[in-house]
Amino acid sequence: MIKTIRPKLELLSRRFIEKIIDEAYEILDKQGIFVENKEALKLFSQAGMKVDKKTHRVYLKRRLVEKCLATAPAVIKLYDRTGEREYAVGGDEVHFDPGSAAVTILDHKMGEERKPETRDLVAFCRLTECLDNIHFQSTGLISSDVPHPIADIYRLLIGLVYSRKPVVTGTFRVESFRPMKDMLAAVRGGDKELAAKPLAIFDACPSPPLKWSNLTTQSLIDAARAGLPSELISMGMTGATSLVTISGTLVQHVAENLCGVAIVQLAKKGAPVIFGGSPSSFDMRRGTTPMGAIETMMIDAGYAQIGKYLNLPTHANMGLSDAKINDAQAGLETGLGAVLGALAGVNVISGPGMLDFESCQSLEKLVIDDEICGMAYRLISGIAQREEPIATDKFEGFTPETQFLSMPHTKKWYRMEHSYPVIADRDTYDAWVAQGRKPIAERASEHVEKILRSNAPALLDKDVRNELTRILAAYAKTHGIATLPSLP
Amino acid sequence: MKKEELYARMEKAIIEGRKSEAEDLAREAVKAKFDLTEVIEKGYVPGIQKVGDLWEKGDYFLPELITSAECMKAAMAILQPELDKAKIQTRSKGKVVIGTIEGDIHDIGKNLVASMLSANGFDVVDLGADVKLEKFIEKAEETKADFICLSALLTTTMLGQKKAIELLKQKNLYGKFKVLVGGAPANQKWADEIGADGYAENAMLAVKLARRLMGA
């Protein structure tokens, strides 16, 4: 049997990758990088790096970073809420998760963006739980009916209660990490158990150019010590917060991420860390950051290739769109991103459901995107030989009347070789008219309703649920919030 | 050099974003003891206005816009001390205190707005990023500002725009300054909701908005 090729997208030659990395190292060494966190500066200082405590500037030596890279795991194992299902994050594995931390939701009935409420977040988590091609969930919406100091923790609570999938999340405040970690540990049954079977990834974004803020650095340190993976989300905007050239942006991206890897490894040797990002091509006309730009996707595929060269798991924000409604632009940008990200072998691809520059989630888009992700998975599974011989035996005794439809060969392979979308329109024109000429958003909305109606919530065990609520309530109290919003 | 020729070259230097030339021409005007208020009004201002036109037509993008604004700033840095020395009051289009709200270190949008306001004749006090709400108000009082401009990229810091207005009300200063809000999560609806005086989508519109509110 001939081996199936895993189709792959590579935009950089080996020499180009090495040059980008060399220049990143040179910048870290000669210009340094800002790290606005005392503990991290201390760690760097103890590792023998030159640290300017006044300006928070640290000059990183290549040998230290290379030592840190050597202890960072190439593959990370994530586990779902039950602890039974394992997901490998590394190699060319691809896992999609919904775009995270949207501040609005596209209300299908109103046809407008509005502020999300807890009921939307619950629907979002329940829907994510039911979508086969979305492997992880994300704390995708920020509920507006929840007091701000607990908003980041509350969305994690909802995610854990309503979905089994591993969670991609992050902190809004330094002090939020502890209760968030405690909740995850409560689900697992202890800190050790959580470290052995991580249930969540914590996103941490450097501030371009070349700066790690106190909040995000602390998140790296805290997550490393809890044994939870951090995702480094470097996000240069070409010509605005990084060089305008794609290659120049890659140099800065690599420098920022290398510093992140070093912080994680110095905090705890061997701690899991993902080489990720959310950079974008900066629109010089409008001052916006289009995630659907082909150049944005090129930067993503480029740094992912470099991350792989460094032997680290990778992440990108792809498979999302800047469109404001579920129109052709939403589909084309999402489709391009999901397919290119999958071809580039990006391990964690965050984006499905997202519209309007990473600010708006749409339930309808999420189900459409699930189908897109399914297509991307099909593509990277490649063309397989399946049988030996491929065809000659099937043509034995061939006549003009030979029926393919009734061949056992057909029945054996048709579901594995081909996919059958439920939302994309494959009807004849007349059938489409007869069904009411529905545009895709309409069909998607019906599908959302159907999923939510026909699937009971994958509720977390009641005792654990109460424990999570207790953790959140205790934390809320320290912020002067006496009562929690009740779960729907 | 004749005045008219000098003015034409100043205008061109601003439009084409040539900083050292804009500075040289300013020095020349000082040396020739020209009326510097006229130099600004007839030499440099038409330049930045043309830049605005080119932007609106879609010919100019942000890099051209910002380069020209910086040229304007560089020329003014030479002319202003001379005007001060001669105790000549230039007519300010308005005084602005601007910054990114505490907890937010994103300042590109804020910088764009500050540059364009300053290039268009507003007096701009830029407090930078991660600025405490009290600081905005203190500075506005101290400088007798017309505007307080609050920038926020994050939804968390956007709430600071609302709090700043509440703080102004507490201090009985609401209405004394015109509060303008901007940043990715802000919009007109939000501005209305929190009782701000205005919102602008981008830096050029912010200039227009500020001009309109000054009655110009």
XYZ file of C-alpha atoms in Angstrom:
704
model
C 0.000 0.000 0.000
C 1.386 3.420 -0.908
C 1.695 5.747 2.046
C -0.749 8.649 2.114
C 0.879 12.046 1.966
C -0.170 14.542 4.607
C -0.528 17.673 2.466
C 1.564 20.501 3.839
C 2.023 24.188 3.371
C 5.511 25.588 3.882
C 6.240 29.207 3.092
C 9.837 29.461 4.299
C 13.036 27.734 3.259
C 15.215 26.306 6.001
C 17.793 29.020 5.392
C 15.139 31.712 5.717
C 13.867 30.205 8.996
C 17.360 30.147 10.435
C 17.989 33.732 9.402
C 14.775 34.896 11.070
C 15.713 33.042 14.266
C 19.293 34.408 14.174
C 18.035 37.974 13.900
C 15.521 37.400 16.700
C 18.337 36.190 18.941
C 20.474 39.164 17.987
C 17.709 41.591 18.940
C 17.083 39.829 22.270
C 20.800 39.974 23.022
C 21.710 43.456 21.777
C 18.476 45.448 22.201
C 16.906 43.375 24.936
C 13.208 43.012 25.680
C 10.968 44.611 28.313
C 9.599 42.331 30.998
C 7.458 44.272 33.447
C 7.335 41.615 36.122
C 9.634 41.532 39.127
C 9.594 37.782 39.551
C 10.500 37.147 35.918
C 13.303 39.708 36.074
C 14.604 37.928 39.129
C 14.501 34.611 37.295
C 16.442 36.118 34.395
C 18.904 37.716 36.742
C 19.459 34.406 38.536
C 20.036 32.744 35.172
C 22.884 35.181 34.620
C 21.186 37.552 32.209
C 21.837 41.281 32.243
C 18.781 42.982 33.704
C 18.113 46.707 33.943
C 15.747 46.855 36.914
C 14.819 50.486 36.336
C 13.671 50.101 32.752
C 12.615 46.435 33.140
C 14.820 45.585 30.224
C 16.457 42.211 30.031
C 19.179 41.206 27.593
C 18.690 37.574 26.650
C 21.562 35.350 25.639
C 20.999 32.773 22.946
C 22.511 29.987 25.008
C 19.949 30.466 27.794
C 17.006 30.514 25.390
C 18.318 27.422 23.625
C 18.612 25.667 26.958
C 15.002 26.635 27.696
C 13.863 25.384 24.268
C 15.495 22.059 25.005
C 13.390 21.507 28.124
C 10.076 22.619 26.576
C 7.975 19.602 25.532
C 7.393 19.070 21.806
C 3.991 17.529 22.385
C 1.479 18.487 25.056
C -1.308 16.217 26.192
C -4.625 17.822 27.013
C -7.536 15.959 28.550
C -11.239 16.651 28.538
C -13.356 17.136 31.658
C -13.803 13.419 32.197
C -10.036 12.873 32.008
C -10.635 10.020 29.603
C -10.294 11.657 26.222
C -6.738 12.672 25.371
C -5.694 15.224 22.765
C -2.098 15.471 21.576
C -1.044 19.045 20.846
C 2.090 18.787 18.735
C 3.412 17.265 15.526
C 0.967 17.975 12.711
C -2.157 17.383 14.810
C -4.822 20.029 14.255
C -7.419 21.064 16.835
C -9.918 23.823 16.207
C -11.454 25.901 18.994
C -13.850 28.851 18.783
C -12.379 32.342 18.688
C -12.120 33.617 22.255
C -13.220 36.570 24.375
C -15.754 38.132 22.024
C -17.350 41.273 23.411
C -20.451 41.042 21.253
C -22.644 38.357 19.804
C -24.345 38.523 16.429
C -28.018 38.200 17.255
C -29.455 36.269 14.338
C -33.029 37.457 14.799
C -32.085 41.103 15.232
C -29.451 40.875 12.524
C -27.208 43.001 14.744
C -24.350 42.756 17.169
C -25.326 43.100 20.798
C -23.751 42.571 24.203
C -23.704 38.914 25.196
C -25.406 37.689 28.347
C -24.841 34.571 30.386
C -27.614 32.719 28.525
C -25.669 33.335 25.287
C -22.479 31.988 26.832
C -24.349 28.878 27.980
C -25.791 28.323 24.493
C -22.333 28.879 23.030
C -20.729 26.295 25.333
C -23.492 23.751 24.794
C -23.230 24.197 21.036
C -19.434 23.860 21.063
C -19.840 20.636 23.014
C -21.896 19.162 20.175
C -19.679 20.118 17.228
C -17.423 17.257 16.163
C -14.803 19.260 14.318
C -14.302 21.753 17.149
C -12.101 19.785 19.538
C -11.593 22.363 22.276
C -13.900 24.944 23.753
C -12.904 28.489 24.507
C -14.126 31.070 26.948
C -15.554 32.669 23.853
C -17.907 35.351 25.117
C -17.643 37.898 27.885
C -21.028 38.063 29.601
C -22.106 41.637 30.104
C -24.466 40.750 32.963
C -21.583 39.647 35.178
C -19.648 42.097 37.374
C -16.396 42.884 35.648
C -13.930 41.780 38.335
C -15.139 38.199 38.001
C -15.866 38.143 34.252
C -12.830 36.049 33.278
C -13.467 33.475 36.006
C -17.200 33.324 35.417
C -16.823 32.398 31.738
C -14.526 29.535 32.743
C -17.144 28.335 35.231
C -19.822 28.275 32.536
C -17.501 26.444 30.146
C -16.645 23.780 32.697
C -20.268 23.300 33.708
C -21.698 23.009 30.185
C -19.012 21.307 28.116
C -16.600 18.428 28.508
C -14.068 19.763 26.046
C -10.671 21.122 27.126
C -10.750 24.902 27.459
C -8.638 27.617 25.850
C -8.818 30.537 28.278
C -6.832 33.339 29.904
C -6.776 35.833 32.747
C -7.903 39.483 32.712
C -6.255 40.194 36.077
C -3.243 38.818 37.912
C -5.333 37.652 40.859
C -7.781 35.722 38.653
C -5.341 32.903 37.982
C -5.666 31.339 41.403
C -9.458 30.855 41.431
C -9.378 29.738 37.791
C -6.722 27.149 38.576
C -8.644 26.077 41.696
C -11.752 25.456 39.586
C -9.823 23.336 37.125
C -8.244 21.423 39.995
C -11.679 20.891 41.555
C -12.859 19.285 38.321
C -9.812 17.001 38.286
C -9.787 16.291 42.007
C -6.568 18.039 42.968
C -3.600 20.132 41.852
C -1.406 17.124 41.101
C -4.156 15.480 39.100
C -4.612 18.700 37.145
C -0.902 18.933 36.320
C -0.939 15.286 35.219
C -3.963 15.825 33.008
C -4.224 19.494 31.999
C -7.743 20.598 31.159
C -7.032 24.145 30.003
C -4.627 26.280 28.012
C -3.892 29.811 29.233
C -3.349 32.469 26.578
C -0.739 35.117 27.334
C -0.039 38.004 24.978
C 3.154 40.025 24.835
C 2.666 43.715 24.006
C 4.373 44.471 20.733
C 6.989 45.595 20.158
C 9.136 43.440 22.440
C 7.378 43.703 25.774
C 5.829 41.280 28.246
C 3.411 43.038 30.611
C 3.110 42.221 34.293
C -0.283 40.496 33.854
C 0.727 38.189 31.031
C 4.157 37.391 32.461
C 2.548 36.440 35.757
C 0.100 34.230 33.889
C 3.063 32.432 32.242
C 4.743 31.895 35.601
C 1.586 30.791 37.414
C 0.487 28.415 34.642
C 3.981 26.890 34.391
C 4.016 26.151 38.112
C 0.534 24.642 37.983
C 1.626 22.423 35.087
C -0.864 24.083 32.737
C 0.126 24.947 29.153
C 0.540 28.584 28.183
C -0.112 29.777 24.670
C 2.191 32.629 23.609
C 0.055 35.071 21.635
C 2.441 37.493 20.015
C 0.527 39.958 17.871
C 2.483 42.376 15.794
C 0.473 44.577 13.473
C 2.495 45.135 10.326
C 3.754 48.691 10.110
C 1.983 49.743 13.323
C 3.436 47.676 16.172
C 5.942 45.655 14.154
C 7.889 46.068 10.938
C 5.746 46.394 7.855
C 7.360 43.480 6.035
C 6.069 39.992 6.759
C 9.603 38.716 7.356
C 10.330 41.629 9.715
C 7.169 40.909 11.674
C 8.239 37.273 11.912
C 11.589 38.272 13.465
C 9.824 40.256 16.196
C 7.233 37.533 16.668
C 9.940 34.941 17.199
C 11.876 37.197 19.585
C 8.792 37.824 21.749
C 7.813 34.160 21.772
C 11.348 33.002 22.586
C 11.321 35.288 25.602
C 7.973 33.739 26.589
C 9.407 30.229 26.299
C 12.319 31.308 28.505
C 10.003 32.765 31.175
C 7.950 29.555 31.259
C 10.997 27.274 31.462
C 12.731 29.395 34.095
C 9.556 29.357 36.178
C 9.353 25.578 35.855
C 11.629 23.414 33.789
C 9.692 21.203 31.402
C 6.450 23.182 31.707
C 4.248 23.038 28.599
C 4.259 26.055 26.281
C 2.723 26.630 22.855
C 4.316 28.806 20.157
C 1.272 30.801 19.109
C 0.124 34.200 17.997
C -2.482 36.552 16.670
C -0.542 38.935 14.467
C -2.209 40.800 11.657
C -1.686 42.721 8.512
C -2.462 46.307 9.559
C -4.855 48.133 7.252
C -3.078 51.380 6.432
C -6.258 53.002 5.297
C -8.606 52.213 8.159
C -6.234 51.460 10.993
C -7.888 48.095 11.512
C -6.396 44.630 11.974
C -7.969 42.312 9.415
C -7.774 38.686 10.502
C -9.157 37.632 7.157
C -6.302 39.198 5.187
C -4.262 36.683 3.226
C -1.106 38.383 4.564
C -2.288 37.752 8.143
C -2.585 34.081 7.272
C 0.862 34.136 5.657
C 2.392 35.498 8.875
C 0.546 32.761 10.807
C 1.738 29.964 8.550
C 5.241 31.464 8.636
C 5.683 31.568 12.405
C 3.978 28.195 12.775
C 6.628 26.750 10.503
C 9.295 28.369 12.682
C 7.619 27.021 15.834
C 7.771 23.539 14.336
C 11.426 24.034 13.469
C 11.983 24.908 17.142
C 10.203 21.675 18.029
C 7.327 23.341 19.871
C 3.548 22.909 19.640
C 1.951 25.730 17.663
C -1.179 27.867 17.687
C -2.732 30.545 15.462
C -5.875 32.633 15.262
C -7.195 31.507 11.901
C -10.504 30.426 10.481
C -12.231 33.679 11.362
C -13.468 36.693 9.482
C -13.768 40.451 9.643
C -17.238 40.407 8.071
C -20.062 41.723 10.257
C -22.656 39.173 9.203
C -22.596 35.613 7.898
C -22.083 36.612 4.304
C -19.783 35.488 1.506
C -16.808 37.297 3.063
C -17.335 35.436 6.342
C -17.230 32.130 4.543
C -14.339 32.852 2.252
C -12.036 34.271 4.926
C -12.888 31.529 7.386
C -12.502 28.838 4.753
C -9.144 30.155 3.601
C -7.844 30.446 7.152
C -9.045 27.043 8.328
C -7.639 25.295 5.264
C -4.305 27.127 5.291
C -3.923 26.635 9.056
C -4.641 22.930 8.732
C -2.221 22.614 5.804
C 0.415 24.458 7.832
C -0.108 21.893 10.591
C -0.946 24.477 13.239
C -1.829 22.448 16.347
C -4.378 24.763 17.945
C -6.412 26.900 15.559
C -8.612 29.442 17.322
C -11.166 31.289 15.278
C -14.404 29.488 14.395
C -17.516 31.522 15.126
C -15.631 34.784 15.149
C -16.502 37.891 13.128
C -15.560 41.561 13.130
C -11.825 41.538 14.031
C -12.004 38.998 16.857
C -14.756 40.886 18.617
C -18.042 39.188 17.735
C -19.123 35.572 18.115
C -21.946 34.058 16.134
C -23.624 30.757 16.951
C -24.712 30.451 13.326
C -21.170 31.008 12.133
C -19.884 28.464 14.624
C -21.949 25.674 13.045
C -21.038 26.803 9.529
C -17.379 26.877 10.564
C -17.650 23.420 12.088
C -18.457 22.245 8.594
C -15.526 24.227 7.179
C -13.218 22.635 9.770
C -14.552 19.241 8.706
C -13.522 20.043 5.144
C -10.065 21.091 6.337
C -9.689 17.816 8.245
C -10.747 15.892 5.168
C -8.185 17.755 3.070
C -5.244 17.031 5.376
C -6.181 13.379 5.659
C -5.069 13.272 2.022
C -5.726 10.912 -0.853
C -5.372 7.325 0.267
C -4.834 4.272 -1.891
C -7.417 2.326 0.181
C -7.159 -0.984 -1.721
C -4.608 -3.099 -3.552
C -5.037 -2.929 -6.473
C -6.763 0.451 -6.567
C -9.104 -0.261 -9.470
C -8.150 -3.033 -11.862
C -10.005 -5.792 -10.010
C -13.124 -3.672 -9.835
C -13.117 -3.354 -13.617
C -12.965 -7.113 -14.197
C -15.817 -8.060 -16.488
C -16.633 -4.408 -17.060
C -19.683 -3.724 -19.299
C -21.579 -0.520 -20.129
C -24.181 -1.693 -17.611
C -21.749 -1.970 -14.694
C -23.295 -0.321 -11.633
C -21.004 1.620 -9.326
C -23.744 2.561 -6.875
C -24.480 -1.015 -5.912
C -20.840 -2.140 -5.784
C -19.798 -3.387 -2.327
C -16.681 -1.240 -2.868
C -18.883 1.866 -2.959
C -20.737 1.007 0.184
C -17.489 0.189 1.931
C -15.763 3.490 1.204
C -18.221 6.243 0.403
C -18.515 7.608 3.926
C -14.787 7.588 4.525
C -13.847 9.093 1.190
C -16.506 11.817 1.110
C -18.273 14.135 3.510
C -21.910 15.162 3.527
C -22.514 18.664 4.831
C -25.796 19.568 6.463
C -25.560 23.325 6.130
C -23.850 23.956 2.801
C -26.417 24.027 0.012
C -26.170 21.059 -2.347
C -29.748 21.059 -3.506
C -30.956 21.616 -7.025
C -32.299 25.072 -7.756
C -35.904 23.888 -7.634
C -35.409 22.124 -4.320
C -33.746 25.239 -2.899
C -36.698 27.379 -4.038
C -39.182 24.870 -2.656
C -37.500 25.060 0.727
C -37.936 28.794 0.890
C -34.747 30.146 -0.804
C -32.974 30.190 2.539
C -29.552 31.818 2.730
C -26.855 29.963 4.665
C -27.292 31.997 7.883
C -30.937 30.948 7.982
C -30.118 27.268 7.529
C -27.386 27.598 10.146
C -29.787 29.198 12.614
C -32.220 26.312 12.200
C -29.354 23.918 12.782
C -28.311 25.733 15.972
C -31.863 25.468 17.292
C -32.025 21.810 16.409
C -28.738 20.979 18.153
C -29.670 22.836 21.315
C -33.133 21.288 21.356
C -32.082 17.727 20.741
C -29.003 17.507 22.966
C -29.293 17.572 26.734
C -26.577 19.741 28.346
C -23.401 17.797 29.199
C -23.702 19.055 32.761
C -20.861 18.789 35.233
C -21.505 16.632 38.279
C -23.570 18.515 40.848
C -21.086 18.288 43.732
C -18.232 19.592 41.583
C -20.518 22.285 40.244
C -21.236 23.430 43.793
C -17.533 23.403 44.562
C -16.811 25.646 41.536
C -19.571 28.023 42.567
C -18.133 28.113 46.065
C -14.656 29.015 44.720
C -16.114 31.769 42.561
C -18.323 33.077 45.366
C -15.371 33.276 47.755
C -13.348 35.170 45.205
C -16.247 37.465 44.317
C -16.647 38.298 47.991
C -13.085 39.598 48.162
C -14.129 41.998 45.394
C -17.209 43.157 47.253
C -19.624 41.142 45.139
C -22.063 39.504 47.520
C -24.240 37.512 45.126
C -23.386 35.643 41.952
C -25.504 35.747 38.835
C -27.499 32.514 38.924
C -26.896 29.864 36.298
C -29.665 29.585 33.742
C 13.365 83.673 -1.206
C 10.076 85.367 -1.777
C 7.353 84.766 0.765
C 5.027 83.168 -1.757
C 7.703 80.788 -2.916
C 8.571 79.911 0.674
C 4.924 79.223 1.500
C 4.559 77.004 -1.549
C 7.627 75.028 -0.565
C 6.388 74.673 3.030
C 3.076 73.372 1.801
C 4.838 70.903 -0.467
C 7.208 69.746 2.284
C 4.226 68.921 4.511
C 2.303 67.180 1.734
C 5.294 65.093 0.729
C 6.299 64.431 4.316
C 9.866 65.760 4.128
C 10.744 66.611 7.705
C 14.192 68.173 7.396
C 12.958 70.411 4.593
C 9.959 71.525 6.648
C 12.391 72.377 9.460
C 14.865 74.184 7.201
C 12.084 76.310 5.753
C 10.887 77.195 9.240
C 14.390 78.309 10.167
C 14.598 80.344 7.003
C 11.349 82.118 7.854
C 12.669 82.904 11.332
C 15.916 84.244 9.902
C 14.110 86.408 7.363
C 11.975 87.769 10.230
C 8.745 86.956 8.449
C 5.434 87.224 10.261
C 5.406 83.735 11.762
C 1.661 83.553 12.346
C 1.234 84.180 8.656
C 3.916 81.620 7.887
C 1.963 78.999 9.784
C -1.411 79.965 8.338
C -0.282 80.346 4.740
C 2.641 77.962 4.545
C 2.112 74.952 6.742
C -1.623 74.813 7.428
C -2.592 74.574 3.733
C -0.170 71.650 3.545
C -1.800 69.657 6.316
C -5.226 70.539 4.926
C -4.233 69.129 1.531
C -3.010 66.005 3.320
C -6.472 65.686 4.851
C -8.024 66.072 1.401
C -5.715 63.434 -0.053
C -6.690 61.121 2.790
C -10.367 61.669 2.141
C -9.908 61.038 -1.556
C -8.296 57.727 -0.670
C -4.875 58.651 -2.119
C -3.146 58.886 1.237
C -2.945 56.094 3.780
C -1.884 56.181 7.448
C 1.904 56.221 6.811
C 1.602 59.386 4.675
C -0.818 60.940 7.146
C 1.432 60.371 10.133
C 4.621 61.388 8.341
C 3.010 64.691 7.357
C 1.698 65.237 10.880
C 5.184 64.690 12.240
C 6.628 67.176 9.721
C 4.089 69.716 10.925
C 5.098 69.044 14.513
C 8.790 69.429 13.676
C 8.203 72.770 11.952
C 6.083 73.993 14.857
C 8.821 72.986 17.289
C 11.013 75.571 15.584
C 8.382 78.278 15.195
C 6.666 78.035 18.580
C 9.653 79.133 20.732
C 10.088 82.170 18.486
C 6.437 83.071 18.847
C 6.727 82.631 22.606
C 9.821 84.825 22.688
C 8.002 87.568 20.821
C 5.002 86.986 23.125
C 2.794 86.410 20.135
C -0.324 84.459 20.961
C -1.223 82.001 18.242
C -4.828 81.198 17.974
C -5.144 77.688 19.376
C -7.918 75.623 17.871
C -8.485 74.150 21.293
C -6.683 72.535 24.188
C -6.720 68.763 24.446
C -5.718 66.381 27.212
C -5.426 62.888 25.770
C -4.337 59.459 26.956
C -5.055 55.748 27.109
C -6.924 54.687 30.236
C -5.306 52.919 33.172
C -4.851 49.207 32.604
C -4.444 49.662 28.870
C -1.093 49.988 27.184
C -2.403 50.192 23.637
C -1.614 53.606 22.288
C -1.494 53.486 18.488
C -4.986 54.841 18.057
C -4.406 57.470 20.705
C -1.115 58.494 19.084
C -2.791 58.869 15.706
C -5.482 61.099 17.160
C -2.952 63.161 19.160
C -0.758 63.661 16.086
C -3.603 64.691 13.840
C -5.093 67.080 16.401
C -1.724 68.643 17.014
C -0.981 68.916 13.284
C -4.294 70.670 12.853
C -3.570 73.393 15.360
C -4.868 71.961 18.594
C -2.759 72.187 21.745
C -2.259 68.593 22.771
C -1.138 67.324 26.154
C -0.462 63.625 25.643
C -0.448 61.770 28.959
C 0.617 58.532 27.292
C -0.777 55.072 28.038
C -1.997 53.443 31.272
C -3.166 56.780 32.705
C -5.134 57.044 35.963
C -8.551 58.661 35.565
C -7.775 61.306 38.196
C -4.731 62.314 36.197
C -6.840 63.192 33.141
C -9.012 65.475 35.228
C -6.123 67.049 37.144
C -4.295 67.839 33.942
C -7.418 69.171 32.258
C -8.019 71.535 35.171
C -4.410 72.582 35.321
C -4.193 73.378 31.600
C -7.757 74.713 31.351
C -8.380 72.197 28.610
C -11.328 72.223 26.243
C -11.239 68.485 25.692
C -10.512 65.308 27.585
C -9.895 62.487 25.116
C -10.094 58.970 26.545
C -8.745 56.076 24.553
C -9.350 52.388 25.292
C -8.712 49.273 23.288
C -9.919 46.768 25.827
C -13.486 46.269 26.928
C -12.225 46.358 30.494
C -10.632 49.760 30.119
C -13.530 51.032 28.063
C -15.466 51.019 31.343
C -12.911 53.608 32.491
C -14.471 56.043 29.998
C -17.742 55.716 31.854
C -16.028 55.999 35.223
C -14.173 59.136 34.151
C -17.474 60.813 33.397
C -18.894 59.675 36.720
C -15.815 61.101 38.383
C -16.313 64.434 36.625
C -19.895 64.479 37.875
C -18.760 63.715 41.416
C -16.326 66.586 41.279
C -18.963 68.882 39.804
C -16.865 69.287 36.695
C -19.181 67.562 34.243
C -19.792 69.889 31.329
C -16.660 71.882 31.994
C -14.647 69.806 29.548
C -15.818 68.125 26.400
C -15.186 64.419 26.803
C -14.371 62.500 23.632
C -14.063 58.727 23.602
C -12.414 56.411 21.122
C -10.893 52.993 20.631
C -11.854 49.681 19.088
C -14.715 48.728 21.447
C -16.228 52.241 21.650
C -18.936 53.560 19.366
C -21.436 56.397 19.148
C -24.029 54.429 21.087
C -21.575 53.908 23.931
C -20.652 57.589 23.905
C -24.325 58.554 24.164
C -24.948 55.968 26.852
C -22.216 57.245 29.148
C -22.839 60.910 28.458
C -19.673 61.678 26.503
C -19.631 64.669 24.185
C -18.455 62.735 21.209
C -16.960 59.697 19.535
C -14.952 59.457 16.357
C -14.231 56.444 14.215
C -10.724 57.531 13.205
C -8.120 60.270 13.658
C -9.303 62.434 10.769
C -12.876 62.303 11.987
C -11.632 63.135 15.476
C -10.177 66.382 14.117
C -13.470 67.190 12.422
C -15.398 66.379 15.588
C -13.149 68.555 17.741
C -13.421 71.416 15.261
C -17.177 71.111 15.208
C -17.428 71.102 19.000
C -15.245 74.228 19.131
C -17.723 75.874 16.798
C -15.153 76.198 14.043
